[in-house]
Short mmCIF file of C-alpha atoms in Angstrom, two decimals:
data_model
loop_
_atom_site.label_atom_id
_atom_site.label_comp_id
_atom_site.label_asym_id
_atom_site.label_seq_id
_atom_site.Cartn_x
_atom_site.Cartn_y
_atom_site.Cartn_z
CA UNK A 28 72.16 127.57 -10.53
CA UNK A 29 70.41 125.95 -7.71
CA UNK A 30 70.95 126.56 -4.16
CA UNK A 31 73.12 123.48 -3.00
CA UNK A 32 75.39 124.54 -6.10
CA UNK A 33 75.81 127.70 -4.66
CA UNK A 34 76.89 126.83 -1.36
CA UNK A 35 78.99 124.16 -3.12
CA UNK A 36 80.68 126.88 -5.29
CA UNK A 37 81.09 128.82 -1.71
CA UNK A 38 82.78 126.24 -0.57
CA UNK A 39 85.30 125.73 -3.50
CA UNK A 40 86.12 129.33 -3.42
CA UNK A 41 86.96 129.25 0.27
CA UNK A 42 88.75 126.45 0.08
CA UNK A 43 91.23 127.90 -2.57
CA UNK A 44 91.36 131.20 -1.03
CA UNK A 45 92.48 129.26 2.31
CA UNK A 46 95.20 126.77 0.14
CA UNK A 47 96.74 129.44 -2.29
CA UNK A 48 96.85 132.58 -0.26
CA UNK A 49 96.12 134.82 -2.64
CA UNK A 50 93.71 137.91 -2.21
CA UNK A 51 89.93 137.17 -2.11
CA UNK A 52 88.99 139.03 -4.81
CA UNK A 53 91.12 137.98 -7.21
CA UNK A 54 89.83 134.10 -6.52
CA UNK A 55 86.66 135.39 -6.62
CA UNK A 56 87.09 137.12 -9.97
CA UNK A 57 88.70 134.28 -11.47
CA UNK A 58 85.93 131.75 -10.16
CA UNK A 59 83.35 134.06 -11.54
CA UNK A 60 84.42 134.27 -14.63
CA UNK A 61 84.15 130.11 -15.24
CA UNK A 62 81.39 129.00 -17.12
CA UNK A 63 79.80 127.35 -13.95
CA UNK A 64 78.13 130.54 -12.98
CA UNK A 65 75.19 131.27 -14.77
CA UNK A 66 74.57 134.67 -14.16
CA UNK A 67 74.83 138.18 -11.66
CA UNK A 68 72.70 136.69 -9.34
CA UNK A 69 74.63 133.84 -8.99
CA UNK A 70 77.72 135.57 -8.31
CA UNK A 71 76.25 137.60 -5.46
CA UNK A 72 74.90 134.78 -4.20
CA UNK A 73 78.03 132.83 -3.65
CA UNK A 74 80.06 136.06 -2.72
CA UNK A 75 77.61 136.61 0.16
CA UNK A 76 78.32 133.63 1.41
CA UNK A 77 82.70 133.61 0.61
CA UNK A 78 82.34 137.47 1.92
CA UNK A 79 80.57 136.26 5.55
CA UNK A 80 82.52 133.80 6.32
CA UNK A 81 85.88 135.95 5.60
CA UNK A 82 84.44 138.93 8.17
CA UNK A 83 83.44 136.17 10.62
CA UNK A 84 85.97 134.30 10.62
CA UNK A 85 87.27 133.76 13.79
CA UNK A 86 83.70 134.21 15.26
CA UNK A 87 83.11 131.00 13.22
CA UNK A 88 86.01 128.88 13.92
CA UNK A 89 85.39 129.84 17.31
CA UNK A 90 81.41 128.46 17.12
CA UNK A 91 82.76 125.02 15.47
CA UNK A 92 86.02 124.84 16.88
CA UNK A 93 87.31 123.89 13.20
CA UNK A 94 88.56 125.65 10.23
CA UNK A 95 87.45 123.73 7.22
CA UNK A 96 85.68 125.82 4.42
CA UNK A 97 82.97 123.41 4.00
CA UNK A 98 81.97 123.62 8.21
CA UNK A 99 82.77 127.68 7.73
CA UNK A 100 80.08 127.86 5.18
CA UNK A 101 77.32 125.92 6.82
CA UNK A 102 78.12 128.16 10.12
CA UNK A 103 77.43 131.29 8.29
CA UNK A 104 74.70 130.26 6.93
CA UNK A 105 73.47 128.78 10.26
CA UNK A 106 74.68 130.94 12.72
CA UNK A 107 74.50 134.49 10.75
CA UNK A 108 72.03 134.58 8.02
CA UNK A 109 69.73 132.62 10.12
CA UNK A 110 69.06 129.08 7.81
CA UNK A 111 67.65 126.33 10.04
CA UNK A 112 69.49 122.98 10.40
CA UNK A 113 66.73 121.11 7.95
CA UNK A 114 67.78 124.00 5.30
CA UNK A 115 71.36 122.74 5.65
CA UNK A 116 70.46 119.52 5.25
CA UNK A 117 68.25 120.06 1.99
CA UNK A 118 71.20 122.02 0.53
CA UNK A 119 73.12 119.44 1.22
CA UNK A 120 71.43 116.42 -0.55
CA UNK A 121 74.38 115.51 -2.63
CA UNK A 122 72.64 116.11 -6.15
CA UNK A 123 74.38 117.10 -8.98
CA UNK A 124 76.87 120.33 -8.10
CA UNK A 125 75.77 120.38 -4.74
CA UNK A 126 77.49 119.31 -1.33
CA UNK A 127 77.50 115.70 -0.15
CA UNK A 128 75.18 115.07 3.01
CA UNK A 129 76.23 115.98 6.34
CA UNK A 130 78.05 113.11 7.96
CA UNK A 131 76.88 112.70 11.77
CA UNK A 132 80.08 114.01 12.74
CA UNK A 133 79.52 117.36 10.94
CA UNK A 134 75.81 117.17 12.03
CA UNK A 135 76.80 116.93 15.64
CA UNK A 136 79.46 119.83 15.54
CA UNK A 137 76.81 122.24 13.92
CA UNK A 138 74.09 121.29 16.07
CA UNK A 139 76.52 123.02 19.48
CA UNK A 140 77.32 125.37 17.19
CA UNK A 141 77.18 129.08 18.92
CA UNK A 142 78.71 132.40 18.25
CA UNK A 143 81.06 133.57 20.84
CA UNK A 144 79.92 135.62 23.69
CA UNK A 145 80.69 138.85 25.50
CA UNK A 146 83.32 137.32 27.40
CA UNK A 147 85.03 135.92 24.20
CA UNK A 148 88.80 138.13 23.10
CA UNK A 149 87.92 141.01 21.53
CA UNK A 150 90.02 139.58 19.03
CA UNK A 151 87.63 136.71 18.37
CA UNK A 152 84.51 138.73 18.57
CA UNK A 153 85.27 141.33 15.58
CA UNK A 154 87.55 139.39 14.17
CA UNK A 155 91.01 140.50 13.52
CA UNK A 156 94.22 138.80 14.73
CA UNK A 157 95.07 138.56 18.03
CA UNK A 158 98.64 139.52 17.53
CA UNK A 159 97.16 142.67 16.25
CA UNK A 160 95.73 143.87 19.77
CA UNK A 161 97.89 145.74 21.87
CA UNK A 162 98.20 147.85 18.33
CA UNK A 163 94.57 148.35 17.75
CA UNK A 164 94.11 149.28 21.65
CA UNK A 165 97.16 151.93 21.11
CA UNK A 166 95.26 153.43 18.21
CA UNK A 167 91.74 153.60 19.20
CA UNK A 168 91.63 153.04 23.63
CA UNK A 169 88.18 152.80 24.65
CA UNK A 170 86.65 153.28 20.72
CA UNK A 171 87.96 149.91 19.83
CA UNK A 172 85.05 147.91 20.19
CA UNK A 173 82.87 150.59 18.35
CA UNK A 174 86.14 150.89 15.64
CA UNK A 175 86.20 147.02 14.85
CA UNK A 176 82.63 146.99 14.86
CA UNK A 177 82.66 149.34 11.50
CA UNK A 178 85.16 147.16 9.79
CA UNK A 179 83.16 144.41 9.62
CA UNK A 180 80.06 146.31 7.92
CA UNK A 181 80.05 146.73 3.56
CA UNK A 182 82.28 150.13 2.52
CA UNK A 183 80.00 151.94 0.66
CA UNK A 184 81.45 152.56 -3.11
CA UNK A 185 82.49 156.72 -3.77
CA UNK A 186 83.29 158.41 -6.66
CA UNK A 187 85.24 161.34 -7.43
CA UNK A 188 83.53 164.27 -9.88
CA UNK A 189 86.65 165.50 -11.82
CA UNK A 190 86.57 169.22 -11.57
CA UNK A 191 87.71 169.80 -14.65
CA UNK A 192 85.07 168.39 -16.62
CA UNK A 193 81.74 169.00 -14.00
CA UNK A 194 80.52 170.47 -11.41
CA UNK A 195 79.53 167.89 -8.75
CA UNK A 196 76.14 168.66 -8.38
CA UNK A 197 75.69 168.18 -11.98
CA UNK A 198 77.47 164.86 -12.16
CA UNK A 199 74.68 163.98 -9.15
CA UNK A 200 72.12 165.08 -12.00
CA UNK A 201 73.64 163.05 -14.27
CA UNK A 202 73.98 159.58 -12.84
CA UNK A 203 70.09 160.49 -11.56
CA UNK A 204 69.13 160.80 -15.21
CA UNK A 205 71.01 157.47 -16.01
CA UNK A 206 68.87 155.64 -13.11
CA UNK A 207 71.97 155.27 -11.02
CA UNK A 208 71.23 156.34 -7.15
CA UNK A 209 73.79 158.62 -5.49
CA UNK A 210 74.22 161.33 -2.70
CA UNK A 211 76.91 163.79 -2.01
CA UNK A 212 79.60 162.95 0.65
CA UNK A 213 79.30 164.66 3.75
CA UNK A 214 83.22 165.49 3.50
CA UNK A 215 84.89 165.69 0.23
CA UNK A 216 83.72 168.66 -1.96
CA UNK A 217 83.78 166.14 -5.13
CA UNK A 218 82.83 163.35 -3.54
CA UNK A 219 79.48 161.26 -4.69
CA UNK A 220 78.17 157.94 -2.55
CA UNK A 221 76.25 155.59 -4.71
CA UNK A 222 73.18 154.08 -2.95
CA UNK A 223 72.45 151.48 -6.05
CA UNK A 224 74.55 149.26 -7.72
CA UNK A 225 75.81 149.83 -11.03
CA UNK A 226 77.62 148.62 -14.09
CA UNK A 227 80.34 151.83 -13.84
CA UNK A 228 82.62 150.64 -17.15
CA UNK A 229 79.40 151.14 -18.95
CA UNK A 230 78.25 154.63 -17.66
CA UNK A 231 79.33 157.43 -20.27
CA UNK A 232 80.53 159.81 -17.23
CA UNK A 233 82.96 157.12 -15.88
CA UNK A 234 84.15 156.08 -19.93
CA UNK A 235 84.49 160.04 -20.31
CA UNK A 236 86.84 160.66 -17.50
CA UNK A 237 84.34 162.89 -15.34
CA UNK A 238 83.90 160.37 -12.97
CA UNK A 239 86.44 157.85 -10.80
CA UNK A 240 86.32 155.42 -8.31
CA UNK A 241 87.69 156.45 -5.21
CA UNK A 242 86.66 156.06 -1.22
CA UNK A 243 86.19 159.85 0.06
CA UNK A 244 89.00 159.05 2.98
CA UNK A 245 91.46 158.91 -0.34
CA UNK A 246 90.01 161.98 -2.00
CA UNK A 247 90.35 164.22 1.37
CA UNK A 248 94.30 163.06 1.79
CA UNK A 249 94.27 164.50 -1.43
CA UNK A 250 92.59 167.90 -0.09
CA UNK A 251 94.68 168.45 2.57
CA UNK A 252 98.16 168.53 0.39
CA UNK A 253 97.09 171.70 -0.55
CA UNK A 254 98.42 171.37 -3.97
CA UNK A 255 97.79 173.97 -6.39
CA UNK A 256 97.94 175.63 -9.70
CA UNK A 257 101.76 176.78 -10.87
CA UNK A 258 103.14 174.29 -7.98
CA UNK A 259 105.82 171.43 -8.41
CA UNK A 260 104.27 168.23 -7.04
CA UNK A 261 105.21 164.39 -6.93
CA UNK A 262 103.10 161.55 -5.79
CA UNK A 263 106.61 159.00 -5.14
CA UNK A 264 104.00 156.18 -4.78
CA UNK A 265 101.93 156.60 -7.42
CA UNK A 266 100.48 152.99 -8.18
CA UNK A 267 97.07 153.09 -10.01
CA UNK A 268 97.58 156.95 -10.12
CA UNK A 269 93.97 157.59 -8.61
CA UNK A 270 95.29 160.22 -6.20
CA UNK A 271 97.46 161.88 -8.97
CA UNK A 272 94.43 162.40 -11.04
CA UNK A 273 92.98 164.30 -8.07
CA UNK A 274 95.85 166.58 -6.97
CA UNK A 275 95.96 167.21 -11.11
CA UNK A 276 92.54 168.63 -10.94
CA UNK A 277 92.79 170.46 -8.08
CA UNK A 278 95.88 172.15 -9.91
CA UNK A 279 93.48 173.18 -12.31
CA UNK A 280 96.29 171.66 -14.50
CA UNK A 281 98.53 173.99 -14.44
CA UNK A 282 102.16 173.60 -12.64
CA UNK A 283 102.87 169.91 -13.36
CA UNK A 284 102.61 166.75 -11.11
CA UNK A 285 105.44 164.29 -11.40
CA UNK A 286 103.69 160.26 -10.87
CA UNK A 287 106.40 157.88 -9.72
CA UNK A 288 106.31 154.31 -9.15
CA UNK A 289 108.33 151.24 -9.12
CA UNK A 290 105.95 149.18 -11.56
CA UNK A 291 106.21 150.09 -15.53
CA UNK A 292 102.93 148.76 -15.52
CA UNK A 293 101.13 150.87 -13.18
CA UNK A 294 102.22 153.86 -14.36
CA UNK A 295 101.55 153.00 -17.98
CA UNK A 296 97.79 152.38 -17.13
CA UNK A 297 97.69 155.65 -15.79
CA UNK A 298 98.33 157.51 -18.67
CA UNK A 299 95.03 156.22 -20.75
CA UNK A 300 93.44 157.53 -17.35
CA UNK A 301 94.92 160.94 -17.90
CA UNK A 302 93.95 161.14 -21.23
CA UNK A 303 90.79 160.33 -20.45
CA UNK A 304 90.15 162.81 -17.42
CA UNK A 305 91.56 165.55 -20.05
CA UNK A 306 95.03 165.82 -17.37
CA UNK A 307 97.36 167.92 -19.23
CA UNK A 308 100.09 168.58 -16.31
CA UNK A 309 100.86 165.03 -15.20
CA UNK A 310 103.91 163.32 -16.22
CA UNK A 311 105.25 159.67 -15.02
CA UNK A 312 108.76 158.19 -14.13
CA UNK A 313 109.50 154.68 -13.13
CA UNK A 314 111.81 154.66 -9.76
CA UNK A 315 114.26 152.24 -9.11
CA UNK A 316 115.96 150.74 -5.74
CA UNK A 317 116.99 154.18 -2.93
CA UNK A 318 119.73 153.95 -1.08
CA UNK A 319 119.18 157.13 1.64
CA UNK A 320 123.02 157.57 2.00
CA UNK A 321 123.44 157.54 -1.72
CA UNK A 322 122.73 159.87 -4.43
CA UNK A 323 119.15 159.49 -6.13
CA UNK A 324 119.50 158.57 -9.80
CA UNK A 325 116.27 158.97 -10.94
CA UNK A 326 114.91 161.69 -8.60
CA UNK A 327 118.30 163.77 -8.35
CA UNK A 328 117.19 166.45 -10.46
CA UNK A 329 114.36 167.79 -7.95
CA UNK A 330 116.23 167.95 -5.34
CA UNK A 331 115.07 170.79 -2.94
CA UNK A 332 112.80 172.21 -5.55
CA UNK A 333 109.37 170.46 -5.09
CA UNK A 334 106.21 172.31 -3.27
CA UNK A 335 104.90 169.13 -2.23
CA UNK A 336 105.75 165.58 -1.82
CA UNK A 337 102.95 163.06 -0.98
CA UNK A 338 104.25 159.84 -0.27
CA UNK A 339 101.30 157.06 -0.03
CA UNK A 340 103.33 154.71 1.59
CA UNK A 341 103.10 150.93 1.20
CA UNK A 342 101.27 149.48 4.16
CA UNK A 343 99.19 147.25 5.52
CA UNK A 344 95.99 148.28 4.59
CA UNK A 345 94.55 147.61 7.77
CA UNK A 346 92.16 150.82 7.04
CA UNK A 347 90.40 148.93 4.15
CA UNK A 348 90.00 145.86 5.87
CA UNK A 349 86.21 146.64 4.76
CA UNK A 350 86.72 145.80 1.29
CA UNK A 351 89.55 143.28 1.42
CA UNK A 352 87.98 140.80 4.82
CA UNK A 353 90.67 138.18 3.93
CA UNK A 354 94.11 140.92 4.38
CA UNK A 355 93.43 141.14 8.25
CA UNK A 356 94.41 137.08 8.23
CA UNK A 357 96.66 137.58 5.17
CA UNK A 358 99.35 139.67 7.49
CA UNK A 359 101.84 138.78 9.11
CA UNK A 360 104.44 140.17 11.63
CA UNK A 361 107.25 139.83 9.70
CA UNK A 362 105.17 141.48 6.77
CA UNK A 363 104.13 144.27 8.86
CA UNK A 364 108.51 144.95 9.53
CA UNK A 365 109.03 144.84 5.95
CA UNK A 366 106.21 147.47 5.72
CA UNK A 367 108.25 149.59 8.35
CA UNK A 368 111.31 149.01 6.48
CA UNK A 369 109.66 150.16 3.37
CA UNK A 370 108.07 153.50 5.30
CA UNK A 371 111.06 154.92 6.76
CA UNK A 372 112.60 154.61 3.16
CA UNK A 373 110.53 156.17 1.02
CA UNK A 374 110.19 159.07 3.57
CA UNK A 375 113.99 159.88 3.64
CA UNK A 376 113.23 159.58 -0.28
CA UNK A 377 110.82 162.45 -0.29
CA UNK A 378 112.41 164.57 1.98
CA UNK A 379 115.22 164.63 -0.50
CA UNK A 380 112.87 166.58 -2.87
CA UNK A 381 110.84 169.12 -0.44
CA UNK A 382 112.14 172.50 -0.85
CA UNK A 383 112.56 174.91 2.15
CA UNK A 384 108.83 175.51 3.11
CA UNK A 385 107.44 172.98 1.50
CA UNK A 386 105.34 170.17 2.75
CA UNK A 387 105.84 166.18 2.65
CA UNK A 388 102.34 164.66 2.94
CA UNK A 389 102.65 161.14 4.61
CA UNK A 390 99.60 159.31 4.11
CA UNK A 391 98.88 155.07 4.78
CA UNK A 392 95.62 153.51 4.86
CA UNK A 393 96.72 151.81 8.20
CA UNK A 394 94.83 151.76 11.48
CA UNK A 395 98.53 150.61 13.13
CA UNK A 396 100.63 153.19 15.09
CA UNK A 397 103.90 151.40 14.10
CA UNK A 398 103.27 152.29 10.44
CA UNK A 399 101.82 155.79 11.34
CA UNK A 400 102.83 157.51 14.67
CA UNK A 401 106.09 155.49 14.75
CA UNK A 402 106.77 156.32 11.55
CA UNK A 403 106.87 160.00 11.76
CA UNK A 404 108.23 160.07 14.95
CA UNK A 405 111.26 157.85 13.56
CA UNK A 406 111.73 160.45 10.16
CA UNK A 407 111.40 163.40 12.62
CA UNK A 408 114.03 162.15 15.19
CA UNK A 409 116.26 161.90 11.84
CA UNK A 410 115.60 165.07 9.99
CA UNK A 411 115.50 167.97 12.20
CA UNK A 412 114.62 170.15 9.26
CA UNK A 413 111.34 168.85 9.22
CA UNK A 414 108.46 169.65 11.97
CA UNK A 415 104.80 167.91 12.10
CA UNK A 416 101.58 170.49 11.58
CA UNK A 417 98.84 170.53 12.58
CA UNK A 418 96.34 169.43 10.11
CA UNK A 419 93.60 171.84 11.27
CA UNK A 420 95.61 174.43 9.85
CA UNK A 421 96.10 173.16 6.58
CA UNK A 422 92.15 172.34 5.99
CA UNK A 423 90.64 174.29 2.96
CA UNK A 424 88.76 177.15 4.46
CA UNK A 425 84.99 176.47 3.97
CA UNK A 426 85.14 173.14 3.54
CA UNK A 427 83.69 170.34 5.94
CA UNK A 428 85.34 169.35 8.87
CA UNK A 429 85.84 166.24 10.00
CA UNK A 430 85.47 164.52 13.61
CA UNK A 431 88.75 162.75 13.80
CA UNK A 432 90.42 161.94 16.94
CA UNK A 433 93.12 164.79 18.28
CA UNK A 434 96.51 165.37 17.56
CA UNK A 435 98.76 166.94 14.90
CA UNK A 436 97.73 164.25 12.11
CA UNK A 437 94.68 163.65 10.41
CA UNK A 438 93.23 159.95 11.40
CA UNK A 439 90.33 158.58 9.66
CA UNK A 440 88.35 155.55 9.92
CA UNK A 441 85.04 153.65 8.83
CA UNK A 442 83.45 154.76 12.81
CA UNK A 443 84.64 157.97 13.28
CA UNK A 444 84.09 159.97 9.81
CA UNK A 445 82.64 156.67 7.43
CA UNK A 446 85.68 156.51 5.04
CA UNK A 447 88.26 154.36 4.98
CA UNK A 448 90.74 154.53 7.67
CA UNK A 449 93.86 156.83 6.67
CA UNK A 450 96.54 158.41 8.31
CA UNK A 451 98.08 161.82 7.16
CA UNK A 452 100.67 163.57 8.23
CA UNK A 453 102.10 166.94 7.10
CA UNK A 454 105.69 167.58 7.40
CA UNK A 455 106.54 170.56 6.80
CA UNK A 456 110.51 171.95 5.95
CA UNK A 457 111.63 174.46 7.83
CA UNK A 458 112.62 177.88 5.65
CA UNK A 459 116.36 178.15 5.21
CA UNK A 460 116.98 174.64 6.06
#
């Protein structure tokens, strides 16, 4: 594929992510799979282009004062990777799969083009929505320019060693000997970084179950839970079950782990990944609607008798706004109440099931105080029987620390300890109650 049929594909891509909505990836995916990429190479370099303008986005509409995918594309390669205005117009030459010439019009708004300066919004500069602000400044004060900075650079891709099958240091040794470059993460103690890319589908650690996808912030809200061999647990939002595999193997699998979701689906592709990762204590149940004044008909039966709860609450995902550039325009306020909505349930769900002394683990891979601080503060106002810890005294003893920002709940982020941003909370039933 030649150059101008790259940007051209760019441009196509962009322009149906902008028209249908839907999640960049999946038009990505769907693109790439079409006969009219030719190979690997290709695809990256089309993505690189789709992927810049997504980060940049408002930094770009902001240089060209327009928000057509075609102008977007030319300003990123312009204005951020550098390409001179006679590079444009050679990519540009209107041969076959490649964009039509730039009319003067185009030409002229290009040639003023100029990313925003210091004394642009915040907003505009690192590129999130303004309606967004006031929440990001609650969350982060001063560190919000250094915060929104971080979410704009590549997540790096982490693994998780299942304990069951390897010792991490071996499953290092392993991916070495299959020429796949990796280091330990600084935080979780099964956590690998890969520094290359890689084919993982096709590794025999990852087809074998001793290896797993999965950003480190995820694998240390697994940590902290505390969960461990003979204990009850239940993961109420399950999903793709990645965080029930973990709390399985740090139960050593013994006790038994109850994965719960509202999708069949989900939960049915889980169970391959059990098998796989030799899990022996995890069972599944599908969950339908709550009503927290009503009895629960599919959780009833463990009420007041789990250890621990961890509720991985649907949110906005402004934590992984990393690897998904396009959800930061995708949300809405009227999303973000639904999310809220959504929240407070599933915690009075939960509670339900904690026993006297046992813990609820709250967790959201959300930067935003209304689904995280508000949240907790709402469940604790309504169930006195609950307090908040302190997650400093639930940390594994010997295990790395990390440098997250005060208070009683654990806050990640991409600046402050290089994961994904996650909040956790432990709430905690008081005995007798």
């Amino acid at each position: 594929m030649k150059p101008g049929a790259r940007l051209q594909s760019a441009i196509d891509i962009l322009g149906d992510i902008f028209a249908s909505g839907r999640p960049a990836d999946r038009v990505f995916d769907q693109w790439a799979r079409s006969s009219r990429f030719a190979g690997s190479k290709d695809r990256a370099a089309v993505g690189e282009i789709v992927y810049t303008v997504l980060r940049r986005r408002a930094e770009l509409s902001a240089a060209i004062e327009t928000f057509e995918p075609r102008l977007l594309a030319f300003a990123a390669l312009l204005l951020v990777d550098g390409e001179s205005p006679a590079t444009l117009s050679d990519l540009a030459d209107g041969s076959a799969h490649a964009p039509a010439p730039l009319a003067d019009k185009e030409r002229a708004i290009l040639e003023k083009a100029v990313l925003p300066g210091a004394d642009a919004p915040l907003s505009t500069r690192f590129n999130y929505p303004e309606w967004l602000h006031a929440e990001l400044e609650e969350a982060f004060g001063p560190r919000l320019e250094q915060e929104m900075a971080a979410l704009l650079e590549r997540a790096p891709t982490d693994l998780r060693v299942n304990a069951l099958k390897m010792k991490r240091a071996d499953a290092l040794l392993a991916l070495g000997e299959a020429g796949v470059g990796g280091e330990e993460c600084p935080l979780s103690p099964w956590g690998l970084r890969l520094t290359s890319r890689v084919n993982l589908p096709g590794l025999a650690l990852y087809r074998d179950g001793v290896i797993e996808i999965q950003d480190e912030g995820s694998q240390l809200a697994c940590l902290i839970t505390g969960a461990a061999a003979g204990e009850q647990v239940v993961d109420l939002c399950a999903g793709g079950g990645g965080k029930s595999l973990a709390l399985a193997a740090m139960m050593g699998n013994r006790g038994q782990i109850l994965a719960c979701d509202t999708d069949m689906r989900r939960l049915a592709a889980l169970l391959p990944r059990a098998k796989r990762a030799d899990i022996r204590n995890l069972q599944t149940r599908v969950l339908g609607p709550f009503a927290p004044g009503e009895a629960d008909g599919d959780l009833g039966d463990l009420e007041a008798r789990v250890d621990c709860v961890l509720v991985d609450a649907p949110c906005s995902g402004t934590g992984a706004w990393r690897r998904s550039p396009d959800a930061r325009w995708r949300l809405a306020p009227e999303t973000l109440g639904g999310y809220h909505a959504a929240q407070d349930e599933v915690l009075a769900r939960g509670a339900r099931l904690v026993r006297p002394g046992g813990r609820l683990i709250y967790v959201t891979c959300s930067l935003l105080p209304s689904e995280n601080e508000h949240r907790v503060a709402a469940f604790l106002a309504a169930h006195t029987d609950f307090a908040l810890a302190d997650w400093q005294d639930h940390w594994p003893e010997g295990a790395a620390r990390p440098s997250a920002l005060p208070g009683g709940a654990l806050r990640l982020s991409p600046a402050s300890t290089g994961t994904d941003g996650f909040f956790i909370a432990i709430l905690v039933r008081k005995a007798g109650t």
